[in-house]
Amino acid sequence: MAASGLGEGSTAGSKTYGTVTASLSLANTSSTHPFSFLPANSLEPKATRTKGLTEIRGPYYAPVTNTYLDELLKDWGEYVDGVKFAGGAFSLMPEDRLRTLIDTAHKHGCYVSTGGFIERVLSASGGDKAVVSKYLTTCKNMGFDVLEISSGFLSIPTDDWASLIEFTAAHGLKPKPEVGIQWGAGGDASIEELESAGTRDPKWLIDRAKTFLDAGAYMIMIESEGITENVKNWRTDVISAVTSALPADKIMFEAADPDVFAYHIQNQGARANLFVDHSQAVQLACLRRGIWGTGSTFARVVTFEGTGEHFRKGGRAVHNEPSEKY
């Protein structure tokens, strides 16, 4: 699998998205870092990364332009794996400008996600298969890699949701369903409004995530509303239930708040898959590498270089083996 489960034809030092091939610098081995002699956490290089993924929000709360995105990824692209549109912003852009933004992300080895706009497509079309197919085909033709399938505002049967995942994959896109516990999630609702809507049991989330992975989802996005966003008290019990029940390389938490992504790093480690705002990419990178943090994380986030051997042995403990085998 490529660094983010995307980009067929990828090599150790490059990824190919559509017609754009990106050369990737390797954060832990690059001689271009003048301070590489200083100790920092060892993380997988971008070209082969499957854990510790960082997805950033693109245009929505701020109008991320091509010039800004290009400059951001020139400087920090090795710490960013994906770029996600939000609120259907891409549907308002002229084709040439949208293609330019997508190509820029690909140039820097990042996948591009639609965000959860399919909710709008489903609600406007009543789930008409032809309309949904046209939407998926257009997304694929524009160069999108990942199609997020959220339903925070919708009531949709689980079997229909799973069929939509299969339908998305058949169109050549990576299906990324978003699941959560909060009814009416996905907007800028108040705490009181969401509290009155109610929440689901965490088991509901986990059962559906497993069904969606079986249906071909490449990753599950965990909606933050009702867990760490727009709540009076964080539902850390939900986070624990999710991380205990689902594979770490198949879940990504929304964490577009520094306190939230710091909590995930504290409790899952530096290789947690996280979605943050583009303005937070550098702060998260410093936290993952263990070079900076707040009073609760400074010098406390660490990794172990032997992890690669553990993974190559299938993640199982090996007993009574000579140390040189490691």
XYZ file of N, CA, C and O in Angstrom, residues 115-218:
416
model
N -14.279 15.786 0.954
C -15.075 16.100 2.125
C -16.441 15.435 1.971
O -16.681 14.668 1.039
N -17.369 15.748 2.876
C -18.629 15.016 2.929
C -19.757 15.574 2.087
O -20.928 15.399 2.444
N -19.435 16.208 0.953
C -20.459 16.882 0.145
C -21.495 15.920 -0.433
O -22.573 16.344 -0.850
N -21.194 14.628 -0.442
C -22.171 13.690 -0.981
C -23.479 13.718 -0.181
O -24.543 13.333 -0.700
N -23.434 14.189 1.058
C -24.670 14.366 1.825
C -25.636 15.278 1.079
O -26.840 15.028 1.008
N -25.103 16.351 0.536
C -25.929 17.304 -0.222
C -26.445 16.653 -1.501
O -27.608 16.832 -1.880
N -25.584 15.873 -2.162
C -25.981 15.194 -3.393
C -27.103 14.198 -3.124
O -28.088 14.122 -3.864
N -26.978 13.443 -2.042
C -28.000 12.464 -1.695
C -29.324 13.132 -1.337
O -30.403 12.703 -1.773
N -29.261 14.191 -0.535
C -30.493 14.842 -0.098
C -31.198 15.545 -1.256
O -32.429 15.554 -1.333
N -30.417 16.140 -2.166
C -31.006 16.861 -3.298
C -31.584 15.919 -4.344
O -32.528 16.275 -5.061
N -31.017 14.711 -4.445
C -31.437 13.783 -5.497
C -32.331 12.666 -4.986
O -32.833 11.866 -5.789
N -32.530 12.594 -3.670
C -33.276 11.485 -3.120
C -32.568 10.160 -3.294
O -33.196 9.094 -3.311
N -31.241 10.218 -3.425
C -30.452 8.999 -3.592
C -30.506 8.423 -4.990
O -30.173 7.247 -5.181
N -30.904 9.248 -5.981
C -30.990 8.770 -7.363
C -29.622 8.260 -7.831
O -28.637 8.988 -7.828
N -29.585 7.001 -8.250
C -28.322 6.349 -8.601
C -27.618 7.044 -9.756
O -26.391 7.171 -9.769
N -28.381 7.511 -10.732
C -27.790 8.162 -11.905
C -27.119 9.477 -11.513
O -26.027 9.798 -12.003
N -27.777 10.230 -10.629
C -27.205 11.506 -10.187
C -25.938 11.265 -9.378
O -24.915 11.946 -9.563
N -26.005 10.299 -8.462
C -24.836 9.976 -7.644
C -23.684 9.504 -8.525
O -22.528 9.903 -8.329
N -23.980 8.674 -9.516
C -22.942 8.182 -10.431
C -22.292 9.334 -11.195
O -21.067 9.366 -11.368
N -23.101 10.288 -11.627
C -22.540 11.437 -12.351
C -21.635 12.254 -11.444
O -20.575 12.740 -11.868
N -22.047 12.400 -10.185
C -21.217 13.121 -9.218
C -19.891 12.405 -9.003
O -18.819 13.026 -9.043
N -19.931 11.096 -8.797
C -18.707 10.324 -8.573
C -17.800 10.372 -9.799
O -16.578 10.519 -9.675
N -18.386 10.246 -10.978
C -17.597 10.282 -12.209
C -16.921 11.633 -12.377
O -15.738 11.719 -12.759
N -17.655 12.706 -12.076
C -17.074 14.049 -12.188
C -15.937 14.240 -11.197
O -14.891 14.812 -11.534
N -16.129 13.761 -9.964
C -15.057 13.848 -8.955
C -13.810 13.114 -9.434
O -12.687 13.625 -9.326
N -13.997 11.915 -9.964
C -12.864 11.135 -10.465
C -12.182 11.861 -11.619
O -10.945 11.947 -11.671
N -12.962 12.397 -12.544
C -12.393 13.087 -13.699
C -11.653 14.361 -13.316
O -10.708 14.772 -14.005
N -12.088 14.988 -12.227
C -11.421 16.213 -11.779
C -10.113 15.914 -11.059
O -9.313 16.811 -10.827
N -9.895 14.663 -10.684
C -8.636 14.299 -10.039
C -8.735 13.990 -8.569
O -7.704 13.741 -7.926
N -9.940 14.003 -8.000
C -10.078 13.633 -6.595
C -9.652 12.175 -6.397
O -9.853 11.332 -7.279
N -9.092 11.886 -5.238
C -8.638 10.542 -4.894
C -9.571 9.871 -3.897
O -9.854 8.682 -4.000
N -10.017 10.654 -2.910
C -10.815 10.139 -1.793
C -12.188 10.788 -1.822
O -12.311 12.002 -2.042
N -13.215 9.973 -1.596
C -14.561 10.508 -1.470
C -15.068 10.201 -0.062
O -15.262 9.043 0.290
N -15.199 11.255 0.720
C -15.707 11.084 2.079
C -17.221 10.894 2.019
O -17.920 11.630 1.318
N -17.717 9.901 2.739
C -19.149 9.581 2.713
C -19.699 9.790 4.114
O -19.648 8.906 4.967
N -20.197 10.991 4.357
C -20.733 11.318 5.667
C -22.256 11.338 5.609
O -22.861 11.405 4.542
N -22.878 11.284 6.792
C -24.342 11.318 6.849
C -24.810 11.918 8.164
O -25.822 11.506 8.716
N -24.057 12.910 8.653
C -24.407 13.510 9.938
C -25.778 14.149 9.949
O -26.444 14.206 10.982
N -26.222 14.656 8.784
C -27.526 15.294 8.685
C -28.599 14.345 8.160
O -29.769 14.723 8.088
N -28.204 13.138 7.748
C -29.123 12.240 7.064
C -29.404 10.982 7.864
O -28.580 10.546 8.671
N -30.546 10.397 7.592
C -30.857 9.063 8.092
C -30.799 8.124 6.896
O -31.594 8.250 5.961
N -29.835 7.212 6.900
C -29.645 6.312 5.775
C -29.415 4.899 6.310
O -28.621 4.703 7.243
N -30.092 3.896 5.760
C -29.891 2.522 6.236
C -28.446 2.075 6.067
O -27.771 2.464 5.108
N -27.983 1.283 7.002
C -26.593 0.823 6.962
C -26.280 0.083 5.669
O -25.211 0.272 5.078
N -27.196 -0.751 5.197
C -26.965 -1.490 3.954
C -26.834 -0.549 2.762
O -26.016 -0.784 1.863
N -27.628 0.521 2.746
C -27.524 1.504 1.669
C -26.170 2.208 1.720
O -25.531 2.477 0.694
N -25.745 2.516 2.926
C -24.449 3.171 3.141
C -23.317 2.271 2.637
O -22.410 2.733 1.938
N -23.390 0.990 2.975
C -22.375 0.041 2.518
C -22.395 -0.089 1.001
O -21.340 -0.172 0.356
N -23.593 -0.095 0.400
C -23.704 -0.170 -1.062
C -23.089 1.070 -1.708
O -22.455 0.983 -2.770
N -23.263 2.218 -1.069
C -22.684 3.452 -1.589
C -21.154 3.399 -1.541
O -20.472 3.922 -2.439
N -20.610 2.757 -0.518
C -19.158 2.568 -0.426
C -18.665 1.717 -1.596
O -17.685 2.051 -2.270
N -19.360 0.627 -1.864
C -18.995 -0.243 -2.985
C -19.146 0.503 -4.310
O -18.315 0.376 -5.220
N -20.201 1.290 -4.434
C -20.475 2.063 -5.648
C -19.368 3.090 -5.880
O -18.916 3.314 -7.011
N -18.915 3.713 -4.809
C -17.833 4.698 -4.889
C -16.533 4.044 -5.353
O -15.842 4.562 -6.232
N -16.206 2.903 -4.775
C -14.988 2.188 -5.157
C -15.044 1.766 -6.624
O -14.027 1.794 -7.329
N -16.240 1.397 -7.092
C -16.396 0.977 -8.486
C -16.145 2.132 -9.453
O -15.855 1.901 -10.632
N -16.236 3.357 -8.969
C -15.954 4.541 -9.788
C -14.492 4.961 -9.696
O -14.116 6.023 -10.216
N -13.676 4.159 -9.023
C -12.241 4.436 -8.966
C -11.825 5.412 -7.898
O -10.707 5.948 -7.931
N -12.696 5.649 -6.913
C -12.380 6.547 -5.815
C -12.212 5.748 -4.526
O -12.776 4.665 -4.378
N -11.443 6.273 -3.593
C -11.244 5.634 -2.298
C -12.363 6.061 -1.347
O -12.437 7.221 -0.947
N -13.275 5.157 -0.965
C -14.373 5.535 -0.078
C -13.908 5.698 1.365
O -13.220 4.844 1.905
N -14.286 6.822 1.943
C -13.886 7.123 3.322
C -15.135 7.537 4.107
O -15.425 8.725 4.251
N -15.910 6.582 4.586
C -17.114 6.934 5.343
C -16.775 7.637 6.650
O -15.788 7.308 7.303
N -17.599 8.590 7.001
C -17.459 9.300 8.262
C -18.574 8.844 9.189
O -19.755 8.894 8.829
N -18.212 8.398 10.372
C -19.210 7.952 11.337
C -18.967 8.647 12.673
O -17.845 9.051 12.986
N -20.036 8.792 13.438
C -19.919 9.439 14.727
C -21.102 9.064 15.600
O -21.932 8.234 15.232
N -21.190 9.706 16.740
C -22.279 9.398 17.670
C -23.319 10.503 17.725
O -24.377 10.322 18.323
N -23.034 11.642 17.073
C -23.898 12.806 17.223
C -24.910 12.908 16.096
O -24.547 12.928 14.923
N -26.189 12.984 16.430
C -27.207 13.288 15.433
C -27.051 14.750 14.999
O -26.757 15.626 15.804
N -27.220 15.011 13.718
C -27.151 16.377 13.211
C -25.758 16.946 13.161
O -25.571 18.166 13.097
N -24.727 16.071 13.164
C -23.345 16.546 13.127
C -22.990 17.014 11.721
O -23.535 16.559 10.734
N -22.027 17.925 11.660
C -21.526 18.367 10.374
C -21.718 19.837 10.113
O -21.249 20.366 9.126
N -22.370 20.536 11.011
C -22.565 21.966 10.844
C -22.012 22.733 12.013
O -21.301 22.200 12.853
N -22.385 24.009 12.095
C -21.912 24.858 13.188
C -23.006 25.042 14.232
O -23.306 26.148 14.676
N -23.611 23.933 14.637
C -24.692 23.987 15.616
C -24.139 24.277 17.010
O -22.975 24.008 17.309
N -24.989 24.810 17.859
C -24.591 25.097 19.231
C -24.576 23.812 20.055
O -25.150 22.794 19.664
N -23.933 23.877 21.210
C -23.911 22.728 22.122
C -25.330 22.347 22.521
O -25.700 21.168 22.531
N -26.145 23.349 22.817
C -27.508 23.084 23.257
C -28.327 22.408 22.161
O -29.112 21.488 22.430
N -28.142 22.857 20.932
C -28.880 22.270 19.809
C -28.507 20.812 19.605
O -29.365 19.956 19.386
N -27.211 20.507 19.684
C -26.765 19.134 19.498
C -27.169 18.255 20.676
O -27.508 17.081 20.497
N -27.143 18.813 21.884
C -27.564 18.032 23.049
C -29.028 17.612 22.923
O -29.411 16.499 23.275
N -29.844 18.520 22.404
C -31.262 18.203 22.258
C -31.491 17.167 21.172
O -32.489 16.430 21.206
N -30.573 17.072 20.207
C -30.706 16.087 19.135
C -30.363 14.683 19.619
O -30.848 13.688 19.081
N -29.484 14.596 20.642
C -29.130 13.297 21.198
C -27.951 12.649 20.506
O -27.519 13.081 19.433
N -27.422 11.602 21.128
C -26.273 10.886 20.590
C -26.574 9.396 20.495
O -27.495 8.887 21.125
N -25.751 8.719 19.684
C -25.865 7.273 19.527
C -24.911 6.580 20.494
O -23.952 7.177 20.990
N -25.145 5.299 20.686
C -24.238 4.486 21.486
C -22.950 4.259 20.698
O -22.997 4.061 19.476
N -21.777 4.286 21.348
C -20.519 4.038 20.633
C -20.508 2.713 19.867
O -19.839 2.604 18.831
N -21.231 1.722 20.359
C -21.284 0.431 19.661
C -21.881 0.597 18.273
O -21.495 -0.112 17.335
N -22.832 1.510 18.139
C -23.433 1.791 16.821
C -22.341 2.231 15.846
O -22.277 1.759 14.709
N -21.498 3.149 16.312
C -20.393 3.638 15.483
C -19.463 2.490 15.087
O -19.111 2.326 13.914
N -19.043 1.705 16.059
C -18.059 0.639 15.824
C -18.615 -0.440 14.903
O -17.934 -0.893 13.968
N -19.863 -0.848 15.128
C -20.467 -1.879 14.278
C -20.537 -1.427 12.822
O -20.238 -2.198 11.905
N -20.912 -0.175 12.608
C -21.003 0.317 11.236
C -19.626 0.496 10.613
O -19.442 0.218 9.433
N -18.667 0.929 11.392
C -17.305 1.060 10.869
C -16.785 -0.285 10.375
O -16.175 -0.379 9.307
N -17.032 -1.342 11.138
C -16.601 -2.677 10.725
C -17.319 -3.114 9.444
O -16.705 -3.696 8.529
N -18.614 -2.828 9.352
C -19.379 -3.158 8.145
C -18.822 -2.417 6.946
O -18.681 -2.988 5.850
N -18.465 -1.151 7.137
C -17.969 -0.345 6.028
C -16.571 -0.776 5.589
O -16.244 -0.732 4.398
N -15.744 -1.200 6.527
C -14.432 -1.732 6.163
C -14.595 -3.012 5.350
O -13.888 -3.228 4.357
N -15.541 -3.854 5.739
C -15.819 -5.073 4.977
C -16.338 -4.755 3.576
O -16.120 -5.516 2.628
N -17.024 -3.603 3.451
C -17.588 -3.205 2.161
C -16.551 -2.573 1.240
O -16.836 -2.307 0.072
N -15.340 -2.304 1.770
C -14.279 -1.765 0.929
C -13.808 -0.377 1.283
O -13.022 0.219 0.537
N -14.255 0.178 2.415
C -13.757 1.481 2.844
C -12.262 1.388 3.112
O -11.804 0.444 3.749
N -11.511 2.357 2.640
C -10.061 2.311 2.876
C -9.705 2.935 4.214
O -8.651 2.649 4.795
